[in-house]
């Protein structure tokens, strides 16, 4: 049910699904389905919020807020993303490791080069980014007297380069519709239930998947509701919502165990 995700949610690996293919491996038909023309020079706010069941059985929230801005570079684009804020309603002891990892990233600019058609996204200077991130983790940990910081920094440094790049680009690939190969481009989607509707420039795609998840040592039916709203004029995903529900086989009642919402807004 749960897989790895983005750099910003490194310690919430269970909360962020990874695409099944590497950046740039998107089928040509999917990339061609969406026009790509991001709003150059327009500041935008991008929020990634995860809710998931905590140890006590209640849903806890983690939210990351990014400032985004697009620029033209040659035939393609450059996107600069700055993590502005981290919010959570969990208890401090629950977010201790999360804060150690993410606090040093606040204010850190991450730059991406995006192909003219949006089909490929590459992190600019990934080695330099990871060096800065691990150095800041160690520095913050040393200042706060937290020896586990060095272990965390070593864990980040030990990740294969491809996995680090995948983590660092996951949220951005989800934002760019031509690069988001999780979005079905037709109503035929390997047995999943898919519907596609249009409202002016907005296209809404809904997909319901069925799987199973281990709960208390037994496999339980799992339903995953996916909803994407794409601005077809820009090729950007304005909102993505993914909800995972455990289904009671006897009553068909559903319990929400995880939700992720990515939301993009223009800054007035």
CSV table of C-alpha atoms in Angstrom, one decimal:
chain,number,residue,atom,x,y,z
A,1,UNK,CA,0.0,0.0,0.0
A,2,UNK,CA,2.8,2.4,0.8
A,3,UNK,CA,5.9,3.5,-1.1
A,4,UNK,CA,8.6,6.1,-1.2
A,5,UNK,CA,8.1,9.7,-2.3
A,6,UNK,CA,9.6,13.2,-2.4
A,7,UNK,CA,12.6,14.8,-0.9
A,8,UNK,CA,10.5,17.0,1.3
A,9,UNK,CA,8.7,14.0,2.7
A,10,UNK,CA,11.7,11.8,3.0
A,11,UNK,CA,10.8,10.7,6.5
A,12,UNK,CA,7.2,10.2,5.4
A,13,UNK,CA,8.2,7.5,2.8
A,14,UNK,CA,4.9,5.8,3.4
A,15,UNK,CA,3.0,8.8,2.4
A,16,UNK,CA,4.3,9.5,-1.2
A,17,UNK,CA,3.9,7.1,-4.1
A,18,UNK,CA,6.7,6.9,-6.6
A,19,UNK,CA,6.1,6.6,-10.3
A,20,UNK,CA,6.8,3.2,-11.8
A,21,UNK,CA,9.2,4.6,-14.4
A,22,UNK,CA,12.3,6.8,-14.1
A,23,UNK,CA,12.1,10.5,-15.1
A,24,UNK,CA,12.1,10.8,-18.9
A,25,UNK,CA,10.7,7.3,-19.4
A,26,UNK,CA,7.2,8.5,-19.9
A,27,UNK,CA,5.4,6.9,-22.9
A,28,UNK,CA,5.2,9.4,-25.8
A,29,UNK,CA,1.4,9.1,-26.1
A,30,UNK,CA,0.9,10.2,-22.5
A,31,UNK,CA,3.4,13.1,-22.8
A,32,UNK,CA,1.6,14.3,-26.0
A,33,UNK,CA,-1.8,14.2,-24.3
A,34,UNK,CA,-1.3,17.4,-22.4
A,35,UNK,CA,-0.1,20.8,-23.7
A,36,UNK,CA,2.7,22.3,-21.6
A,37,UNK,CA,2.9,26.1,-21.2
A,38,UNK,CA,3.7,27.0,-17.6
A,39,UNK,CA,3.0,30.6,-16.5
A,40,UNK,CA,6.5,32.2,-16.8
A,41,UNK,CA,7.2,34.9,-14.2
A,42,UNK,CA,4.0,34.1,-12.2
A,43,UNK,CA,4.7,33.3,-8.5
A,44,UNK,CA,2.8,30.2,-7.3
A,45,UNK,CA,2.2,28.4,-4.1
A,46,UNK,CA,2.3,24.6,-4.0
A,47,UNK,CA,1.1,22.7,-0.9
A,48,UNK,CA,1.6,19.0,-0.3
A,49,UNK,CA,-0.4,17.7,2.6
A,50,UNK,CA,-0.4,14.2,4.0
A,51,UNK,CA,-2.9,12.8,6.5
A,52,UNK,CA,-2.3,9.3,7.9
A,53,UNK,CA,-3.2,7.0,10.7
A,54,UNK,CA,-1.0,7.5,13.7
A,55,UNK,CA,-0.1,5.0,16.4
A,56,UNK,CA,-3.2,6.0,18.4
A,57,UNK,CA,-5.5,5.4,15.5
A,58,UNK,CA,-6.2,9.1,14.7
A,59,UNK,CA,-5.3,10.9,11.5
A,60,UNK,CA,-2.3,13.2,11.8
A,61,UNK,CA,-1.4,15.9,9.3
A,62,UNK,CA,1.9,17.0,7.7
A,63,UNK,CA,2.0,19.9,5.3
A,64,UNK,CA,4.8,21.3,3.2
A,65,UNK,CA,4.4,24.7,1.4
A,66,UNK,CA,6.6,25.6,-1.5
A,67,UNK,CA,7.0,28.9,-3.5
A,68,UNK,CA,7.4,28.2,-7.2
A,69,UNK,CA,8.4,30.4,-10.2
A,70,UNK,CA,8.9,29.4,-13.8
A,71,UNK,CA,11.5,30.9,-16.2
A,72,UNK,CA,12.2,30.4,-19.9
A,73,UNK,CA,15.6,28.8,-20.6
A,74,UNK,CA,16.3,28.2,-24.2
A,75,UNK,CA,13.5,26.1,-25.7
A,76,UNK,CA,12.6,24.7,-22.2
A,77,UNK,CA,11.9,26.0,-18.7
A,78,UNK,CA,13.6,26.4,-15.4
A,79,UNK,CA,11.5,26.0,-12.2
A,80,UNK,CA,12.7,27.2,-8.9
A,81,UNK,CA,11.1,25.7,-5.8
A,82,UNK,CA,11.7,27.0,-2.3
A,83,UNK,CA,10.3,25.1,0.8
A,84,UNK,CA,8.8,27.9,2.8
A,85,UNK,CA,7.0,26.2,5.7
A,86,UNK,CA,6.4,22.9,7.5
A,87,UNK,CA,3.2,22.4,9.5
A,88,UNK,CA,2.0,19.4,11.5
A,89,UNK,CA,-0.6,18.8,14.2
A,90,UNK,CA,1.3,15.8,15.5
A,91,UNK,CA,2.9,15.8,18.9
A,92,UNK,CA,6.6,17.0,19.1
A,93,UNK,CA,7.9,13.6,19.9
A,94,UNK,CA,6.2,12.3,16.7
A,95,UNK,CA,7.7,15.0,14.5
A,96,UNK,CA,11.2,14.9,16.1
A,97,UNK,CA,12.9,13.1,13.3
A,98,UNK,CA,10.8,14.8,10.7
A,99,UNK,CA,11.9,18.2,11.9
A,100,UNK,CA,15.5,17.2,12.0
A,101,UNK,CA,15.3,16.3,8.3
A,102,UNK,CA,13.1,19.0,7.0
A,103,UNK,CA,14.0,22.2,9.0
A,104,UNK,CA,17.3,22.5,7.3
A,105,UNK,CA,15.5,22.5,3.9
A,106,UNK,CA,13.4,25.6,4.7
A,107,UNK,CA,14.6,28.4,2.5
A,108,UNK,CA,16.7,26.0,0.3
A,109,UNK,CA,16.1,26.7,-3.4
A,110,UNK,CA,15.9,23.7,-5.6
A,111,UNK,CA,16.1,24.3,-9.4
A,112,UNK,CA,14.8,22.0,-12.1
A,113,UNK,CA,15.2,22.0,-15.9
A,114,UNK,CA,12.0,21.0,-17.7
A,115,UNK,CA,11.8,19.9,-21.3
A,116,UNK,CA,9.8,22.1,-23.7
A,117,UNK,CA,6.9,19.6,-23.8
A,118,UNK,CA,7.1,18.9,-20.0
A,119,UNK,CA,8.0,15.2,-20.5
A,120,UNK,CA,11.4,15.4,-18.8
A,121,UNK,CA,12.5,17.0,-15.5
A,122,UNK,CA,16.0,17.1,-14.2
A,123,UNK,CA,17.3,18.5,-11.0
A,124,UNK,CA,20.0,21.2,-11.4
A,125,UNK,CA,23.3,20.4,-9.6
A,126,UNK,CA,21.9,17.4,-7.6
A,127,UNK,CA,25.3,16.7,-6.0
A,128,UNK,CA,25.6,20.2,-4.6
A,129,UNK,CA,22.0,20.1,-3.3
A,130,UNK,CA,22.6,16.9,-1.3
A,131,UNK,CA,25.9,18.1,0.0
A,132,UNK,CA,24.1,21.3,1.4
A,133,UNK,CA,21.3,19.2,2.8
A,134,UNK,CA,23.4,16.7,4.7
A,135,UNK,CA,25.7,19.5,5.9
A,136,UNK,CA,22.7,21.5,7.3
A,137,UNK,CA,21.3,18.4,9.0
A,138,UNK,CA,24.6,17.8,10.8
A,139,UNK,CA,24.9,21.4,11.7
A,140,UNK,CA,21.4,21.7,13.1
A,141,UNK,CA,21.8,18.4,15.0
A,142,UNK,CA,25.1,19.5,16.5
A,143,UNK,CA,23.7,22.9,17.6
A,144,UNK,CA,20.7,21.1,19.2
A,145,UNK,CA,22.8,18.4,20.8
A,146,UNK,CA,21.1,15.6,18.7
A,147,UNK,CA,23.7,13.0,17.8
A,148,UNK,CA,21.2,11.1,15.6
A,149,UNK,CA,21.6,13.9,13.0
A,150,UNK,CA,24.9,12.5,11.8
A,151,UNK,CA,23.3,9.1,11.3
A,152,UNK,CA,20.4,10.7,9.3
A,153,UNK,CA,22.8,12.6,7.2
A,154,UNK,CA,24.8,9.5,6.5
A,155,UNK,CA,21.6,7.7,5.5
A,156,UNK,CA,20.7,10.4,3.0
A,157,UNK,CA,24.3,10.4,1.6
A,158,UNK,CA,24.2,6.6,1.2
A,159,UNK,CA,21.1,6.6,-1.0
A,160,UNK,CA,21.9,5.8,-4.7
A,161,UNK,CA,22.2,8.9,-6.8
A,162,UNK,CA,19.1,7.8,-8.9
A,163,UNK,CA,17.0,7.3,-5.8
A,164,UNK,CA,18.1,10.8,-4.4
A,165,UNK,CA,17.1,12.4,-7.7
A,166,UNK,CA,13.8,10.5,-7.7
A,167,UNK,CA,13.0,11.8,-4.2
A,168,UNK,CA,14.0,15.3,-5.1
A,169,UNK,CA,11.8,15.4,-8.3
A,170,UNK,CA,8.8,13.4,-7.2
A,171,UNK,CA,6.6,16.3,-6.2
A,172,UNK,CA,7.5,18.3,-9.4
A,173,UNK,CA,6.8,15.4,-11.7
A,174,UNK,CA,3.4,15.1,-10.0
A,175,UNK,CA,2.8,18.8,-10.7
A,176,UNK,CA,3.7,18.6,-14.5
A,177,UNK,CA,0.9,16.7,-16.2
A,178,UNK,CA,3.0,15.5,-19.2
A,179,UNK,CA,5.6,14.0,-16.7
A,180,UNK,CA,3.0,12.5,-14.4
A,181,UNK,CA,2.5,9.0,-15.7
A,182,UNK,CA,0.1,8.1,-12.9
A,183,UNK,CA,-2.6,10.1,-14.7
A,184,UNK,CA,-4.6,7.9,-17.0
A,185,UNK,CA,-5.1,9.5,-20.5
A,186,UNK,CA,-8.1,7.4,-21.4
A,187,UNK,CA,-10.9,5.5,-19.7
A,188,UNK,CA,-9.0,2.2,-20.3
A,189,UNK,CA,-6.7,1.7,-17.4
A,190,UNK,CA,-5.8,-1.9,-16.6
A,191,UNK,CA,-9.1,-2.8,-15.0
A,192,UNK,CA,-9.3,0.3,-12.8
A,193,UNK,CA,-12.4,2.5,-12.9
A,194,UNK,CA,-11.6,5.8,-14.7
A,195,UNK,CA,-13.8,8.8,-15.6
A,196,UNK,CA,-12.7,12.0,-17.4
A,197,UNK,CA,-14.7,15.2,-17.4
A,198,UNK,CA,-14.1,18.7,-18.8
A,199,UNK,CA,-15.1,22.1,-17.4
A,200,UNK,CA,-13.6,24.8,-19.7
A,201,UNK,CA,-9.8,24.6,-19.5
A,202,UNK,CA,-10.0,22.2,-16.6
A,203,UNK,CA,-9.9,18.5,-17.1
A,204,UNK,CA,-10.8,16.2,-14.1
A,205,UNK,CA,-9.6,12.6,-14.1
A,206,UNK,CA,-10.9,10.2,-11.5
A,207,UNK,CA,-9.5,6.7,-11.0
A,208,UNK,CA,-10.4,4.0,-8.4
A,209,UNK,CA,-7.9,1.2,-7.8
A,210,UNK,CA,-8.4,-1.9,-5.7
A,211,UNK,CA,-5.7,-3.7,-3.8
A,212,UNK,CA,-5.1,-5.3,-0.4
A,213,UNK,CA,-3.2,-4.2,2.7
A,214,UNK,CA,-2.0,-6.1,5.8
A,215,UNK,CA,-3.9,-5.1,9.0
A,216,UNK,CA,-3.2,-6.9,12.3
A,217,UNK,CA,-1.6,-9.8,10.4
A,218,UNK,CA,-4.5,-10.2,7.9
A,219,UNK,CA,-5.0,-9.0,4.4
A,220,UNK,CA,-7.8,-6.4,4.1
A,221,UNK,CA,-9.4,-5.0,0.9
A,222,UNK,CA,-8.0,-1.6,0.0
A,223,UNK,CA,-9.6,1.0,-2.3
A,224,UNK,CA,-7.6,3.9,-3.6
A,225,UNK,CA,-9.4,6.9,-4.9
A,226,UNK,CA,-7.4,9.2,-7.2
A,227,UNK,CA,-8.5,12.6,-8.4
A,228,UNK,CA,-6.5,15.0,-10.7
A,229,UNK,CA,-7.6,18.4,-11.9
A,230,UNK,CA,-5.4,19.5,-14.8
A,231,UNK,CA,-5.3,23.0,-16.3
A,232,UNK,CA,-5.1,22.0,-20.0
A,233,UNK,CA,-3.9,25.5,-21.0
A,234,UNK,CA,-0.7,25.2,-18.9
A,235,UNK,CA,-0.4,21.4,-18.5
A,236,UNK,CA,-0.1,21.8,-14.7
A,237,UNK,CA,-1.9,19.7,-12.1
A,238,UNK,CA,-3.8,22.2,-10.1
A,239,UNK,CA,-5.0,19.6,-7.5
A,240,UNK,CA,-4.3,16.0,-6.9
A,241,UNK,CA,-6.0,14.0,-4.2
A,242,UNK,CA,-5.2,10.4,-3.3
A,243,UNK,CA,-7.2,8.6,-0.6
A,244,UNK,CA,-6.5,5.0,0.7
A,245,UNK,CA,-9.4,3.3,2.4
A,246,UNK,CA,-9.5,-0.1,4.2
A,247,UNK,CA,-12.8,-1.8,3.3
A,248,UNK,CA,-14.7,-4.0,5.8
A,249,UNK,CA,-15.5,-7.1,3.8
A,250,UNK,CA,-18.6,-7.8,5.9
A,251,UNK,CA,-20.2,-4.4,5.8
A,252,UNK,CA,-18.4,-2.6,2.9
A,253,UNK,CA,-17.8,0.2,5.4
A,254,UNK,CA,-14.6,2.1,4.6
A,255,UNK,CA,-11.9,3.6,7.0
A,256,UNK,CA,-9.6,6.3,5.7
A,257,UNK,CA,-6.0,5.3,6.5
A,258,UNK,CA,-4.1,7.8,4.3
A,259,UNK,CA,-4.7,10.9,2.2
A,260,UNK,CA,-2.4,13.0,0.2
A,261,UNK,CA,-3.4,16.4,-1.4
A,262,UNK,CA,-1.2,18.4,-3.7
A,263,UNK,CA,-2.6,21.8,-4.5
A,264,UNK,CA,-1.3,24.6,-6.7
A,265,UNK,CA,-2.4,28.2,-6.5
A,266,UNK,CA,-1.3,31.4,-8.3
A,267,UNK,CA,-0.1,34.2,-6.0
A,268,UNK,CA,-2.3,37.3,-6.4
